[in-house]
Tab-separated table of C-alpha atoms in Angstrom:
chain	number	residue	atom	x	y	z
J	342	TRP	CA	143.609	81.130	110.955
J	343	LEU	CA	140.170	79.584	110.924
J	344	LEU	CA	137.194	81.889	111.179
J	345	ARG	CA	135.150	80.991	114.234
J	346	THR	CA	131.392	81.502	114.184
J	347	PRO	CA	130.068	82.564	117.595
J	348	MET	CA	127.928	79.849	119.097
J	349	ALA	CA	124.205	80.562	119.133
J	350	LEU	CA	122.659	81.287	122.502
J	351	ASP	CA	120.233	78.731	123.922
J	352	CYS	CA	116.639	79.956	124.165
J	353	SER	CA	113.561	79.445	126.339
J	354	ILE	CA	110.164	80.292	124.849
J	355	VAL	CA	107.764	81.526	127.540
J	356	ILE	CA	104.012	81.585	126.824
J	357	PRO	CA	101.541	82.925	129.408
J	358	ASN	CA	98.142	81.245	129.241
J	359	TYR	CA	94.769	81.947	130.784
J	360	ASN	CA	91.782	79.944	129.542
J	361	GLY	CA	93.431	79.644	126.157
J	362	GLU	CA	92.808	75.998	125.286
J	363	TYR	CA	91.635	76.942	121.769
J	364	LEU	CA	94.586	79.270	121.167
J	365	LEU	CA	97.123	76.701	122.393
J	366	GLN	CA	95.771	74.045	120.038
J	367	LYS	CA	95.794	76.450	117.106
J	368	TYR	CA	99.124	78.244	117.554
J	369	LEU	CA	101.396	76.080	119.719
J	370	PRO	CA	102.232	73.627	116.867
J	371	SER	CA	103.990	76.424	114.943
J	372	VAL	CA	105.983	77.292	118.068
J	373	LEU	CA	107.110	73.712	118.600
J	374	GLU	CA	108.042	73.320	114.934
J	375	GLU	CA	110.096	76.507	115.078
J	376	SER	CA	111.806	75.394	118.302
J	377	LEU	CA	113.059	72.303	116.436
J	378	ARG	CA	114.541	74.515	113.694
J	379	TYR	CA	116.468	76.570	116.230
J	380	LYS	CA	120.246	76.298	115.872
J	381	ALA	CA	120.852	75.769	119.601
J	382	GLU	CA	118.942	74.308	122.530
J	383	CYS	CA	115.355	75.514	122.804
J	384	GLU	CA	112.685	74.744	125.381
J	385	VAL	CA	109.002	75.741	125.437
J	386	ILE	CA	107.391	76.789	128.724
J	387	VAL	CA	103.685	77.527	129.174
J	388	VAL	CA	102.712	79.383	132.344
J	389	ASP	CA	99.116	78.529	133.161
J	390	ASP	CA	97.663	81.386	135.184
J	391	ALA	CA	94.999	79.357	137.046
J	392	SER	CA	92.897	78.572	133.961
J	393	SER	CA	89.423	77.139	134.553
J	394	ASP	CA	89.288	75.438	131.136
J	395	ALA	CA	91.091	72.329	129.878
J	396	SER	CA	94.366	74.084	129.043
J	397	THR	CA	96.677	71.990	131.207
J	398	ALA	CA	94.982	68.721	130.283
J	399	ILE	CA	95.413	69.528	126.592
J	400	LEU	CA	99.066	70.429	127.114
J	401	GLU	CA	99.757	67.175	128.930
J	402	GLU	CA	97.910	65.086	126.359
J	403	LYS	CA	98.813	66.739	123.044
J	404	PHE	CA	102.063	68.613	123.794
J	405	PRO	CA	104.045	66.462	126.243
J	406	THR	CA	107.392	68.167	125.469
J	407	VAL	CA	106.124	71.493	126.822
J	408	ARG	CA	107.098	72.418	130.375
J	409	ILE	CA	104.135	73.650	132.413
J	410	VAL	CA	104.437	76.199	135.208
J	411	ARG	CA	101.208	76.376	137.184
J	412	HIS	CA	99.694	79.256	139.156
J	413	GLU	CA	97.115	78.081	141.676
J	414	VAL	CA	95.622	81.606	141.783
J	415	ASN	CA	95.292	83.971	138.818
J	416	GLN	CA	98.057	86.578	139.078
J	417	GLY	CA	98.005	88.415	135.762
J	418	PHE	CA	100.253	88.861	132.727
J	419	ALA	CA	103.343	90.349	134.406
J	420	GLU	CA	103.496	87.690	137.110
J	421	ALA	CA	102.927	84.895	134.584
J	422	ILE	CA	105.825	86.186	132.505
J	423	TYR	CA	108.083	86.502	135.531
J	424	SER	CA	107.283	82.946	136.651
J	425	GLY	CA	108.155	81.663	133.184
J	426	VAL	CA	111.379	83.650	132.960
J	427	SER	CA	112.411	82.478	136.441
J	428	ALA	CA	111.833	78.867	135.365
J	429	ALA	CA	113.717	79.332	132.078
J	430	ARG	CA	116.991	77.415	131.810
J	431	HIS	CA	118.562	79.631	129.153
J	432	GLU	CA	119.896	83.191	128.809
J	433	LEU	CA	117.669	84.126	125.870
J	434	VAL	CA	113.936	84.137	126.565
J	435	PHE	CA	111.305	84.611	123.887
J	436	LEU	CA	108.112	86.005	125.412
J	437	LEU	CA	105.164	84.987	123.292
J	438	ASN	CA	101.416	85.452	123.551
J	439	SER	CA	99.370	82.287	123.079
J	440	ASP	CA	97.654	83.790	120.000
J	441	VAL	CA	100.832	84.223	117.937
J	442	GLU	CA	102.037	81.991	115.077
J	443	LEU	CA	105.765	81.812	114.317
J	444	HIS	CA	106.988	81.830	110.721
J	445	PRO	CA	109.916	79.570	109.725
J	446	GLY	CA	113.330	80.981	110.624
J	447	CYS	CA	111.953	83.547	113.049
J	448	LEU	CA	113.886	82.423	116.130
J	449	ASN	CA	117.252	82.101	114.367
J	450	LEU	CA	116.932	85.553	112.820
J	451	LEU	CA	116.096	87.133	116.170
J	452	GLU	CA	118.987	85.357	117.916
J	453	SER	CA	121.468	86.630	115.314
J	454	ARG	CA	120.882	90.180	116.583
J	455	PHE	CA	122.405	89.343	119.977
J	456	GLU	CA	126.000	89.608	118.742
J	457	ARG	CA	126.599	92.620	120.985
J	458	ASP	CA	126.594	92.408	124.749
J	459	ASN	CA	124.448	95.543	125.124
J	460	THR	CA	121.524	94.155	123.098
J	461	PHE	CA	118.570	93.784	125.433
J	462	ALA	CA	115.666	92.807	123.169
J	463	VAL	CA	114.698	92.169	119.545
J	464	ASN	CA	111.238	92.394	118.012
J	465	PRO	CA	110.031	90.550	114.863
J	466	LEU	CA	107.839	91.876	112.082
J	467	ILE	CA	104.253	91.485	113.306
J	468	LEU	CA	101.592	90.602	110.745
J	469	ASN	CA	97.890	90.917	111.483
J	470	GLN	CA	95.645	87.947	110.840
J	471	ASP	CA	94.913	89.210	107.318
J	472	GLY	CA	98.643	89.437	106.546
J	473	VAL	CA	98.813	93.235	106.801
J	474	VAL	CA	101.951	94.564	108.521
J	475	ASN	CA	101.325	96.001	111.976
J	476	GLN	CA	102.987	99.418	112.265
J	477	SER	CA	103.804	98.755	115.928
J	478	SER	CA	106.412	96.206	114.823
J	479	TRP	CA	108.888	99.090	114.749
J	480	THR	CA	108.227	101.678	117.444
J	481	ARG	CA	109.870	105.063	117.080
J	482	SER	CA	108.281	108.048	118.754
J	483	THR	CA	108.615	111.784	119.121
J	484	LEU	CA	107.054	114.277	121.526
J	485	VAL	CA	104.069	116.137	120.082
J	486	ARG	CA	102.091	118.505	122.366
J	487	GLY	CA	103.481	116.758	125.405
J	488	HIS	CA	102.605	113.219	124.289
J	489	LEU	CA	104.611	110.476	122.592
J	490	LYS	CA	103.445	110.047	119.019
J	491	LEU	CA	104.345	106.900	117.087
J	492	LEU	CA	106.247	107.731	113.911
J	493	PRO	CA	104.868	105.915	110.863
J	494	TRP	CA	107.308	104.083	108.620
J	495	ASP	CA	107.065	103.155	104.968
J	496	ILE	CA	106.055	99.498	104.748
J	497	ARG	CA	106.892	99.562	101.025
J	498	GLN	CA	110.558	99.661	102.055
J	499	LEU	CA	110.337	96.273	103.806
J	500	PRO	CA	112.049	94.210	101.060
J	501	ALA	CA	115.030	96.572	101.085
J	502	MET	CA	115.067	96.662	104.900
J	503	LYS	CA	115.186	92.875	105.086
J	504	GLN	CA	118.144	92.716	102.712
J	505	SER	CA	120.099	95.632	104.182
J	506	GLY	CA	121.345	94.063	107.415
J	507	ASP	CA	120.898	97.477	109.034
J	508	ASP	CA	120.231	98.011	112.710
J	509	PHE	CA	116.723	99.302	113.372
J	510	PRO	CA	116.634	100.576	116.961
J	511	THR	CA	113.163	100.440	118.480
J	512	LEU	CA	111.848	102.322	121.489
J	513	TYR	CA	110.403	99.159	122.962
J	514	CYS	CA	109.508	95.635	121.900
J	515	SER	CA	105.984	94.267	122.078
J	516	GLY	CA	105.556	91.995	125.093
J	517	GLY	CA	103.543	89.642	122.893
J	518	SER	CA	106.539	88.519	120.786
J	519	VAL	CA	109.967	89.608	121.975
J	520	MET	CA	113.319	87.883	122.439
J	521	MET	CA	115.401	89.290	125.293
J	522	ARG	CA	118.209	88.533	127.703
J	523	LYS	CA	116.976	86.877	130.892
J	524	SER	CA	119.713	88.431	133.018
J	525	MET	CA	118.817	91.974	131.912
J	526	PHE	CA	115.082	91.369	132.330
J	527	GLU	CA	115.639	90.202	135.893
J	528	THR	CA	118.024	93.079	136.667
J	529	LEU	CA	115.280	95.481	135.566
J	530	GLY	CA	112.840	93.698	137.871
J	531	GLY	CA	110.656	92.522	135.006
J	532	PHE	CA	107.458	94.317	134.093
J	533	SER	CA	106.436	97.018	136.546
J	534	PRO	CA	103.320	96.230	138.636
J	535	LEU	CA	102.313	99.850	138.097
J	536	TYR	CA	100.669	98.862	134.803
J	537	LYS	CA	98.616	95.876	135.957
J	538	PRO	CA	96.656	94.156	134.525
J	539	PHE	CA	97.811	95.031	130.978
J	540	TYR	CA	99.083	97.654	128.492
J	541	TYR	CA	102.215	99.843	128.501
J	542	GLU	CA	104.257	97.493	130.706
J	543	ASP	CA	106.422	96.577	127.692
J	544	PHE	CA	106.829	100.260	126.749
J	545	ASP	CA	108.001	101.079	130.278
J	546	LEU	CA	110.404	98.101	130.315
J	547	GLY	CA	111.953	99.129	127.008
J	548	LEU	CA	112.560	102.676	128.226
J	549	ARG	CA	114.132	101.497	131.477
J	550	ALA	CA	116.486	99.256	129.488
J	551	TRP	CA	117.516	102.134	127.202
J	552	TYR	CA	118.307	104.305	130.226
J	553	ARG	CA	120.914	101.706	131.225
J	554	GLY	CA	122.434	101.667	127.739
J	555	TRP	CA	120.744	98.389	126.784
J	556	TYR	CA	119.465	98.555	123.205
J	557	SER	CA	116.317	97.116	121.604
J	558	TYR	CA	116.007	96.404	117.879
J	559	PHE	CA	113.481	95.536	115.190
J	560	GLU	CA	114.390	92.587	112.938
J	561	PRO	CA	112.200	92.925	109.795
J	562	ALA	CA	113.207	89.550	108.333
J	563	ALA	CA	111.795	87.617	111.318
J	564	GLU	CA	108.012	87.282	111.062
J	565	VAL	CA	105.098	86.323	113.304
J	566	SER	CA	101.330	86.467	112.775
J	567	HIS	CA	99.118	87.792	115.551
J	568	ALA	CA	95.422	87.009	115.950
J	569	ASP	CA	93.113	90.019	115.668
J	570	LYS	CA	91.431	89.037	118.907
J	571	GLY	CA	93.129	87.381	121.856
J	572	THR	CA	93.061	86.712	125.580
J	573	ILE	CA	92.458	90.282	126.762
J	574	GLU	CA	89.446	90.820	124.482
J	575	ASP	CA	88.049	87.412	125.430
J	576	ASN	CA	88.244	87.942	129.186
J	577	PHE	CA	87.696	91.664	129.808
J	578	LYS	CA	84.961	94.141	128.892
J	579	SER	CA	85.804	96.696	126.210
J	580	GLU	CA	85.143	99.646	128.533
J	581	LEU	CA	87.665	98.321	131.068
J	582	ILE	CA	90.215	97.710	128.311
J	583	LYS	CA	89.928	101.277	126.990
J	584	SER	CA	89.977	102.802	130.469
J	585	THR	CA	93.051	100.777	131.473
J	586	GLN	CA	94.853	101.774	128.294
J	587	ARG	CA	94.277	105.484	128.941
J	588	ARG	CA	95.137	105.161	132.654
J	589	ASN	CA	98.441	103.488	131.866
J	590	ARG	CA	99.322	106.071	129.241
J	591	TYR	CA	99.060	108.700	131.967
J	592	LYS	CA	101.233	106.579	134.257
J	593	LEU	CA	103.909	106.146	131.595
J	594	GLU	CA	104.015	109.877	130.878
J	595	TRP	CA	104.076	110.875	134.541
J	596	THR	CA	106.865	108.353	135.218
J	597	HIS	CA	109.205	109.097	132.320
J	598	PHE	CA	108.694	112.685	131.185
J	599	SER	CA	110.892	115.490	132.514
J	600	PRO	CA	109.347	117.995	134.973
J	601	GLY	CA	109.447	120.712	132.315
J	602	THR	CA	107.669	118.599	129.707
J	603	LEU	CA	105.040	117.513	132.237
J	604	CYS	CA	104.311	120.984	133.630
J	605	PHE	CA	104.344	122.998	130.442
J	606	LYS	CA	103.166	120.540	127.799
J	607	THR	CA	101.725	117.211	128.954
J	608	LEU	CA	99.538	118.203	131.904
J	609	PRO	CA	97.960	121.343	130.322
J	610	PHE	CA	96.953	119.361	127.238
J	611	SER	CA	95.731	116.422	129.361
J	612	LEU	CA	93.618	118.701	131.584
J	613	LEU	CA	92.096	120.400	128.544
J	614	GLN	CA	91.273	116.976	127.093
J	615	LEU	CA	89.841	115.884	130.449
J	616	LEU	CA	87.576	118.955	130.590
J	617	GLY	CA	86.133	118.068	127.201
J	618	GLU	CA	85.542	114.483	128.328
J	619	ILE	CA	83.751	115.674	131.478
J	620	ILE	CA	81.467	117.826	129.329
J	621	LEU	CA	80.777	114.840	127.067
J	622	PHE	CA	80.201	112.513	130.078
J	623	ASP	CA	83.006	110.241	128.849
J	624	ARG	CA	83.151	108.276	132.081
J	625	LYS	CA	85.787	105.719	131.093
J	626	ASN	CA	88.429	108.338	130.272
J	627	VAL	CA	87.614	110.524	133.259
J	628	ARG	CA	87.846	107.442	135.459
J	629	ALA	CA	91.213	106.612	133.885
J	630	PHE	CA	92.690	109.994	134.853
J	631	PHE	CA	91.662	109.737	138.495
J	632	ALA	CA	92.740	106.085	138.679
J	633	ALA	CA	96.222	107.154	137.547
J	634	LEU	CA	96.148	109.999	140.069
J	635	ALA	CA	95.402	107.482	142.841
J	636	ASP	CA	98.747	105.774	142.100
J	637	LEU	CA	100.761	108.991	142.293
J	638	LYS	CA	102.834	107.748	145.253
J	639	ALA	CA	103.985	104.662	143.298
J	640	ILE	CA	104.664	106.812	140.215
J	641	ARG	CA	106.855	109.138	142.271
J	642	ALA	CA	108.768	106.148	143.650
J	643	GLN	CA	109.443	104.874	140.136
J	644	ARG	CA	110.534	108.354	138.975
J	645	LYS	CA	112.994	108.434	141.866
J	646	SER	CA	114.417	105.038	140.897
J	647	LEU	CA	115.225	106.362	137.409
J	648	LYS	CA	117.369	109.283	138.558
J	649	GLN	CA	120.635	107.329	138.195
J	650	ALA	CA	119.943	106.504	134.532
J	651	GLU	CA	122.793	106.741	132.023
J	652	MET	CA	120.484	108.222	129.352
J	653	THR	CA	117.594	110.659	129.390
J	654	LEU	CA	114.329	110.143	127.538
J	655	ALA	CA	115.334	112.902	125.098
J	656	GLU	CA	118.574	111.060	124.271
J	657	VAL	CA	116.712	107.772	123.818
J	658	LEU	CA	114.210	109.392	121.447
J	659	GLN	CA	117.065	110.914	119.457
J	660	LEU	CA	118.795	107.528	119.086
J	661	ASN	CA	115.545	105.936	117.935
J	662	THR	CA	114.885	108.483	115.210
J	663	GLN	CA	118.345	108.329	113.602
J	664	GLU	CA	118.770	106.767	110.185
J	665	PRO	CA	119.364	102.980	110.379
J	666	GLN	CA	123.003	101.906	110.071
J	667	ASN	CA	124.687	98.668	109.073
J	668	THR	CA	127.178	97.826	111.804
J	669	ARG	CA	127.683	94.257	110.655
J	670	LYS	CA	129.754	94.965	107.547
């Protein structure tokens, strides 16, 4: 009998863009080079979210092989991603921010993790601009005082992790560089509009996938480099960014935590923190709390939609904190 190697899945790379002409010129060449190394068909799609700069002209002139999806009106990150995924021709989609550089072999390594039908998404190792490993490459969390706390991992173990072939389950994959199944993404409804315009939408998506029994993994051998400053920092004021981040953390907690955790741990600690911020006249964080409160009806609707889940958050957290295993041997 001849051993048959499973055929690689075709892939569509989806890049949202808003006024990113400089970023496209700097980082898109690495994406196109990597797409040519891919072991199956690979297309590159840029979704231009109504840019006012020369982004589309540059794409047409310098990168003619790239497919362009145009928004006539700016719609935001989630809608740009959904437009790109809808236009994608292939089952695997690689969502990529315009300020990310791909290292050689990245796409093939990520694709190799989709051997199992219940794999939803795979995240690469994310390097900061200075080459330092970003801890958020591998997200495992535990509940501490009613909040999810990211568990640190020992970066010194990276060489051994890359060689091990182990599975490294991750709570969620960063929306800025993640390979996932198009069919599952669309079944989940994409990123929730609850988190517009940015932050925590990828966290929420990852949790909703886990609840259905769809796993996400970290692949340490696949590498990307992320710019220290990107589209969000270029187009939004720092106070709005910080306020939105806090607001969406509240929304995530209020959507996914059990009633007991919310009532007896999360909300008491949050209210105590809020009282201190009121005393200190910390307007951005106080504003964030009441902005989240204003969306309570939508949060309740999302909580209701999760009641038929196959897994609870507690079970997902337990799976993500287990010792890595090699299931490929």
